[in-house]
Short mmCIF file of C-alpha atoms and ligand atoms in Angstrom, two decimals:
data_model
loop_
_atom_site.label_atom_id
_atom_site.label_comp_id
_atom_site.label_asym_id
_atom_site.label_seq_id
_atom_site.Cartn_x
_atom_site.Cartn_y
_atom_site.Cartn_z
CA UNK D 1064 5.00 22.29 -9.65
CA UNK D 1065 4.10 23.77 -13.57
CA UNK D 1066 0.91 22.62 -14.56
CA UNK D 1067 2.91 20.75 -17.30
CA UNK D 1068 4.49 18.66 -15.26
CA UNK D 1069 1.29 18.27 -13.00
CA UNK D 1070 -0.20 17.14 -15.90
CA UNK D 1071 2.45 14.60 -16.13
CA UNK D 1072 2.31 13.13 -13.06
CA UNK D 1073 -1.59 13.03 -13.09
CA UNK D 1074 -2.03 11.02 -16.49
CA UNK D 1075 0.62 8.46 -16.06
CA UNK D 1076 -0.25 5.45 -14.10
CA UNK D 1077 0.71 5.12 -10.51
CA UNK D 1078 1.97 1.44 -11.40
CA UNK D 1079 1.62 -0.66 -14.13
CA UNK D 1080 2.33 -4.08 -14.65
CA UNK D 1081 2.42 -5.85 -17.84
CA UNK D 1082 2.00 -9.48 -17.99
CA UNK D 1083 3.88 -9.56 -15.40
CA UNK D 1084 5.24 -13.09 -13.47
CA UNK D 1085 6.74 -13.76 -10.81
CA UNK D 1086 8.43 -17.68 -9.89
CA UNK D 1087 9.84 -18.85 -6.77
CA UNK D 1088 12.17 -21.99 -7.55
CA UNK D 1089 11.82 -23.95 -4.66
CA UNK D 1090 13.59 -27.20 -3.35
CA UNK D 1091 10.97 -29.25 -4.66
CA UNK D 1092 10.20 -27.35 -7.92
CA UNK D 1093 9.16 -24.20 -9.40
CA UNK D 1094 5.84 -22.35 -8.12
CA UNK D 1095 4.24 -19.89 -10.33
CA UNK D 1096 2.85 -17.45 -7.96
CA UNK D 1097 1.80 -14.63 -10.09
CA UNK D 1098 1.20 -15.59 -13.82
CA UNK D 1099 1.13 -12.83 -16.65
CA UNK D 1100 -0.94 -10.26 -14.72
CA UNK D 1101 -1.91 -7.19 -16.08
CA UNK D 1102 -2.68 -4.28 -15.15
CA UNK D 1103 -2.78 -0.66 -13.90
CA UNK D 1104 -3.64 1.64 -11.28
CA UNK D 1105 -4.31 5.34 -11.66
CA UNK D 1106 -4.73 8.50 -9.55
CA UNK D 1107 -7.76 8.19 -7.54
CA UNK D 1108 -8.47 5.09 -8.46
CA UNK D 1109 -9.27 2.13 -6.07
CA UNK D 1110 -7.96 -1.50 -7.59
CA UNK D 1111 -9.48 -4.46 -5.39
CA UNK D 1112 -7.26 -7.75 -5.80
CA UNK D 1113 -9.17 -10.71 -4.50
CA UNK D 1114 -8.78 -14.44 -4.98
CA UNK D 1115 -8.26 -17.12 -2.33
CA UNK D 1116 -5.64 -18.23 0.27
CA UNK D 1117 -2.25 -18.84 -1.48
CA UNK D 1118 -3.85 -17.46 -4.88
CA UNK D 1119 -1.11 -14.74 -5.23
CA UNK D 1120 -2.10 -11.48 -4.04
CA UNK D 1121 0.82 -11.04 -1.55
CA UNK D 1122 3.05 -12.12 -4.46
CA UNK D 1123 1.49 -9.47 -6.86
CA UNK D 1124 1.34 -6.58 -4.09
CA UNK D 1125 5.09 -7.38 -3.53
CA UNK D 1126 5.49 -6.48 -7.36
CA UNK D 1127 3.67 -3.20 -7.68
CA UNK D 1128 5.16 -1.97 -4.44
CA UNK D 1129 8.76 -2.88 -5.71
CA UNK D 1130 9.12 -5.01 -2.57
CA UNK D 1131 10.27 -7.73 -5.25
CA UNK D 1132 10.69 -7.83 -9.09
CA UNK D 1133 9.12 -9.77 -11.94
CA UNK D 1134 11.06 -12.89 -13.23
CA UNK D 1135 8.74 -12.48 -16.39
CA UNK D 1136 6.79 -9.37 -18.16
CA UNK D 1137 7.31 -5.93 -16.40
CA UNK D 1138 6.37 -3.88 -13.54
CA UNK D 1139 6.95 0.26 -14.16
CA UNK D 1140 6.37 2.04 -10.72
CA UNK D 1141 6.04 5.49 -10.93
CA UNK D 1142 7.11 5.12 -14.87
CA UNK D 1143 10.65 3.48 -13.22
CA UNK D 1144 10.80 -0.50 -14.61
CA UNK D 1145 11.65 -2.08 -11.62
CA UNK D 1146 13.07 -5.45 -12.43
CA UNK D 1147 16.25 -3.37 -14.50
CA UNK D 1148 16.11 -0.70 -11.93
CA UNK D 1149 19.32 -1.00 -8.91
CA UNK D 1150 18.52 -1.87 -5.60
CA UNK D 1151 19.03 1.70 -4.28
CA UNK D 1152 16.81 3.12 -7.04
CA UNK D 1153 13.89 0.33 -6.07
CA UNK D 1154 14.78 1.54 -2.53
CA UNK D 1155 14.55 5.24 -3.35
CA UNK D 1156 11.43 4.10 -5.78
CA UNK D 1157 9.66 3.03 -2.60
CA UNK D 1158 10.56 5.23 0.03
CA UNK D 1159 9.11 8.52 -2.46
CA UNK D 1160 6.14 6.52 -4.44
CA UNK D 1161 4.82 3.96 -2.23
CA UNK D 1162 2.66 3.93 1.39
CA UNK D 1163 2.30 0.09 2.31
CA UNK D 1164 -0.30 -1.22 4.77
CA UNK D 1165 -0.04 -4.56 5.91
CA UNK D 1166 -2.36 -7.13 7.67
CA UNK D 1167 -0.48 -7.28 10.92
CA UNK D 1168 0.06 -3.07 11.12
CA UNK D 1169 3.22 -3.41 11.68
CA UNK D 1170 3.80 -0.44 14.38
CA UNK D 1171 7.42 -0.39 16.37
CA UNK D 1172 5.86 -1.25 19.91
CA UNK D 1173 8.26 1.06 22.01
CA UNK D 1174 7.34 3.98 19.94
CA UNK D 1175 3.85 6.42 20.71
CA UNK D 1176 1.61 7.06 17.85
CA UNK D 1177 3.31 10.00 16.92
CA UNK D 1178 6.54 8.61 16.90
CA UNK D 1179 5.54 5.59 14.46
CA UNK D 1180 3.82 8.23 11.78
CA UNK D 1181 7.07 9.96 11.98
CA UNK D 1182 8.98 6.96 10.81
CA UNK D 1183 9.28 8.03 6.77
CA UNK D 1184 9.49 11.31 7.66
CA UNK D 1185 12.63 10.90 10.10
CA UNK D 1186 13.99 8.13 6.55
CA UNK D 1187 13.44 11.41 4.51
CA UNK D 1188 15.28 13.95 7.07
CA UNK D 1189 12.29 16.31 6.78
CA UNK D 1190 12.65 18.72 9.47
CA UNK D 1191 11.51 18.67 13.07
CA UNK D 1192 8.59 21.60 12.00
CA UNK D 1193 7.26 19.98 8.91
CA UNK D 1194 7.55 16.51 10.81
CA UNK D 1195 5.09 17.65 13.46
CA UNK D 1196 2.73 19.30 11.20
CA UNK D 1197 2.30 16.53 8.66
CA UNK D 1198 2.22 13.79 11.83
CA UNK D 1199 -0.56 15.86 13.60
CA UNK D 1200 -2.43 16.34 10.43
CA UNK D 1201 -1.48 12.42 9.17
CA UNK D 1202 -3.28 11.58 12.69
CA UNK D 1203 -5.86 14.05 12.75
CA UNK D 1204 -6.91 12.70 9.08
CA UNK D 1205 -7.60 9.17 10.26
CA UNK D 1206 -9.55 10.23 13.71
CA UNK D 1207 -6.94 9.92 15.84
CA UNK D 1208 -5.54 13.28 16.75
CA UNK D 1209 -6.23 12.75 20.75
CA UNK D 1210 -3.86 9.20 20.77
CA UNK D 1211 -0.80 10.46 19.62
CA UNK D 1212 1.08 9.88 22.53
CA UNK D 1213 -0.47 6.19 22.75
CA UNK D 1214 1.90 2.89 22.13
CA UNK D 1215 0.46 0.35 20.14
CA UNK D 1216 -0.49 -1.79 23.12
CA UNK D 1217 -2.73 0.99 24.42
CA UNK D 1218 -4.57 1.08 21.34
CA UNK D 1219 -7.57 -0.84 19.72
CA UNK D 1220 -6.93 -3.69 16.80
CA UNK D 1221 -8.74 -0.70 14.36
CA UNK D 1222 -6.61 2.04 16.13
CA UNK D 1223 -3.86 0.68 15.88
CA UNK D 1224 -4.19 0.40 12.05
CA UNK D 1225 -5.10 3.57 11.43
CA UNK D 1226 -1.88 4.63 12.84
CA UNK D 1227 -0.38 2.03 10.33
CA UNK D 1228 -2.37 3.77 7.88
CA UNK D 1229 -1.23 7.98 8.67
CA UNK D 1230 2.54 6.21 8.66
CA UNK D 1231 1.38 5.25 5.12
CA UNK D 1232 0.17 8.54 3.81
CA UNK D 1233 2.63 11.12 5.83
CA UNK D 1234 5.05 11.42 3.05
CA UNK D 1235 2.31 12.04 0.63
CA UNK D 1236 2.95 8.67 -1.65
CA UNK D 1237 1.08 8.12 -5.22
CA UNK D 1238 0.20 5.06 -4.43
CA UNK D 1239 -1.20 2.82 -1.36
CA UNK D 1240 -0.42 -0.78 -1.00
CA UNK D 1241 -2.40 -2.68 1.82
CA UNK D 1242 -2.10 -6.20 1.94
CA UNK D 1243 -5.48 -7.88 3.24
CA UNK D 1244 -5.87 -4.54 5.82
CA UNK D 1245 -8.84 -5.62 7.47
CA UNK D 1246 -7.89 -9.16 8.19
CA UNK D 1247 -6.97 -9.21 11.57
CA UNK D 1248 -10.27 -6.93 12.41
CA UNK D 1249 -13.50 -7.41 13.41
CA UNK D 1250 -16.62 -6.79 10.88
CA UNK D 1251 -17.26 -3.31 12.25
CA UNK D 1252 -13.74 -2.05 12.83
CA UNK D 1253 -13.07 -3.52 9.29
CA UNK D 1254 -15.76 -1.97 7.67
CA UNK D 1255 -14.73 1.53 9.10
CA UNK D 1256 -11.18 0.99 8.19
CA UNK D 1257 -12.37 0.14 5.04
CA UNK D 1258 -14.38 3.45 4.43
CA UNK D 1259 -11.28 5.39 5.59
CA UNK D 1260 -9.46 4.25 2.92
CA UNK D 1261 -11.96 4.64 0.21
CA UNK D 1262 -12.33 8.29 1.66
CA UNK D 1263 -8.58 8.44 1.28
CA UNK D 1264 -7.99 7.32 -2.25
CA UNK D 1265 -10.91 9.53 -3.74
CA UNK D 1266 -9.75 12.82 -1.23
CA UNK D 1267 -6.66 12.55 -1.40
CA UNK D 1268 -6.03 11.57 -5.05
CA UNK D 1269 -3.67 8.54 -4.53
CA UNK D 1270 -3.61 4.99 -6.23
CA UNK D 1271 -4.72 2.13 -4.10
CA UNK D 1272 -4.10 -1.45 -4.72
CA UNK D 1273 -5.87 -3.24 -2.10
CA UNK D 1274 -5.98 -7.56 -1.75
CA UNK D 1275 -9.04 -8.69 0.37
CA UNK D 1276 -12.00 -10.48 0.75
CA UNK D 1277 -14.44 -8.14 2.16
CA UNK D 1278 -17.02 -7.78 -0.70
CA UNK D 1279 -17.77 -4.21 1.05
CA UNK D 1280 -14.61 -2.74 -0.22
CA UNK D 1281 -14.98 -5.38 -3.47
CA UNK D 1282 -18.64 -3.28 -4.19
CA UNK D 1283 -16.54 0.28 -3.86
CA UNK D 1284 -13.87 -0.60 -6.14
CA UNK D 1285 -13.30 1.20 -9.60
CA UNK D 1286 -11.71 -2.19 -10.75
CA UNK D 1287 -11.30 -5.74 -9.77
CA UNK D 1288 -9.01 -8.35 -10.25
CA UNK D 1289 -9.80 -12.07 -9.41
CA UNK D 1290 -7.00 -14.10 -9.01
CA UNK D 1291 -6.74 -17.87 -9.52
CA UNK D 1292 -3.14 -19.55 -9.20
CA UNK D 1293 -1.83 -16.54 -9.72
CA UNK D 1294 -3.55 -15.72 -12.86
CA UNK D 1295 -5.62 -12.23 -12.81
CA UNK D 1296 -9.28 -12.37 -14.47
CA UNK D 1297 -10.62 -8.71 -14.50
CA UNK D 1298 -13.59 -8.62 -13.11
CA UNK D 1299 -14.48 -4.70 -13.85
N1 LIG Y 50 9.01 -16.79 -1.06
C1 LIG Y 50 8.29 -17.80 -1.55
N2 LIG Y 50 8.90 -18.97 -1.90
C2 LIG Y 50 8.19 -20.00 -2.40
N3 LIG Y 50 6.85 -19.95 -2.62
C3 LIG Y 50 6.20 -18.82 -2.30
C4 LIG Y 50 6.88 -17.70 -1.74
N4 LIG Y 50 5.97 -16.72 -1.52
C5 LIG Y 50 4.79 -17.21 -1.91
N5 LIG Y 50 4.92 -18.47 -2.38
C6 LIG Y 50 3.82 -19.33 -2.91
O1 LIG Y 50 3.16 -18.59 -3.93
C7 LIG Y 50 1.76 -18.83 -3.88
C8 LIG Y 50 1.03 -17.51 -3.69
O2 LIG Y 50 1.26 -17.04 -2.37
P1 LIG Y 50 0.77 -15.62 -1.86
O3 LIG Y 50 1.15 -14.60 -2.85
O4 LIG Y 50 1.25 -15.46 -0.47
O5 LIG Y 50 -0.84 -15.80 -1.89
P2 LIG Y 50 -1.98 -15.03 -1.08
O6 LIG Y 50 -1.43 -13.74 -0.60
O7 LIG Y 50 -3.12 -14.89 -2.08
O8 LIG Y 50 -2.37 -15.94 0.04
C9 LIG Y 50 1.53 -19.84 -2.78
O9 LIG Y 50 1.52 -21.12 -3.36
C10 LIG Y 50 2.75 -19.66 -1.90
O10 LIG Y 50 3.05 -20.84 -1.21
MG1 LIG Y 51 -1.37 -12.88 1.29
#
């Protein structure tokens, strides 16, 4: 890459959202599960979205990893606004920008360790040489080089989301979505999950949007956004 268009890529936000909304109309009415929320996530930077159950952070995660669109305000990811943007451009959007953690992992149960890390790379046709370099370093990266060849059922609740989390960061992404990572974990696998990925986001350069409760990660965060009903008060 030129160091102009490094430059680029370094001073533009990772996502951005702009009072952004999001409504579900529902048989019984309209809810307003994400309410004019602002704001942005840059390079490096670690953005902690807390609130309560049912306060919106799944709904606002789903925006700024252009696993839904805005019915109000904007959402650019990667400078792309996502609400105008085709579904095979969102698609493409979020196969090249975005690494998503979620709550449950979400590892294929027939497949090793290996073989789940491999998963974007195999979506992206990267080669069979590349793909086992970037897997074994992916691994390697989040302590588990020796349990590649592991299923998911042979694997603790905090192994098993690190693998989650090396499928997340093989293809390199700008920006990290985890959805309430630690919240199927106990308090000393979470908190060790939890320094992985602050070790990650300030290594590694990437944006991180992360919704939980743990005030651990909370304390680490360059930024913090409360939400209530789906509205965002910035809390730093
Ligand atoms: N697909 C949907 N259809 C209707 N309502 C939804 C949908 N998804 C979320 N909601 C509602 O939006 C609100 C916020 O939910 P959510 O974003 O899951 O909150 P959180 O992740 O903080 O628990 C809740 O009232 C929830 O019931
Ligand atoms: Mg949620």
């Amino acid at each position: 890459m030129s160091e102009v268009a490094e430059q680029t890529v370094v001073s533009q936000a990772a996502v951005r959202a702009q009072a952004a909304g999001r409504v579900f109309r529902t048989p019984v009415g309209e809810v307003h599960a994400c309410r004019a929320v602002t704001l942005e996530a840059h390079a490096g930077e670690l953005v902690v979205v807390r609130g309560p159950s049912g306060s919106g952070k799944t709904t606002l995660l789903n925006l700024l990893g252009g696993l839904d669109r805005p019915t109000s305000g904007r959402v650019e990811l990667a400078g792309t606004d996502t609400a105008h943007a085709s579904e095979e451009t969102l698609l493409a959007l979020r196969r090249d920008t975005v690494g998503f953690v979620f709550q449950s992992f979400g590892l294929l149960p027939v497949l090793t360790a290996v073989e789940n890390v491999e998963v974007p790379l195999r979506i992206r046709r990267t080669d069979a040489d590349e793909r086992a370099r970037r897997v074994a370093e992916a691994l390697e990266a989040v302590g588990l080089a020796d349990h590649g060849r592991q299923r998911p059922d042979e694997l603790s609740g905090g192994q098993q989301q690190r693998v989650a989390i090396a499928r997340a960061l093989v293809a390199e992404p700008a920006l990290l979505i985890a959805d309430e990572p630690t919240g199927q974990l106990d308090s000393r696998t979470a908190a060790a999950v939890m320094d992985l990925i602050v070790e990650i986001v300030h290594t590694r350069g990437i944006a991180a949007v992360v919704a939980t409760h743990d005030p651990l990660l909370v304390e680490r965060a360059d930024r913090v956004v409360a939400l209530h009903d789906g509205a965002a008060v910035a809390e730093r």
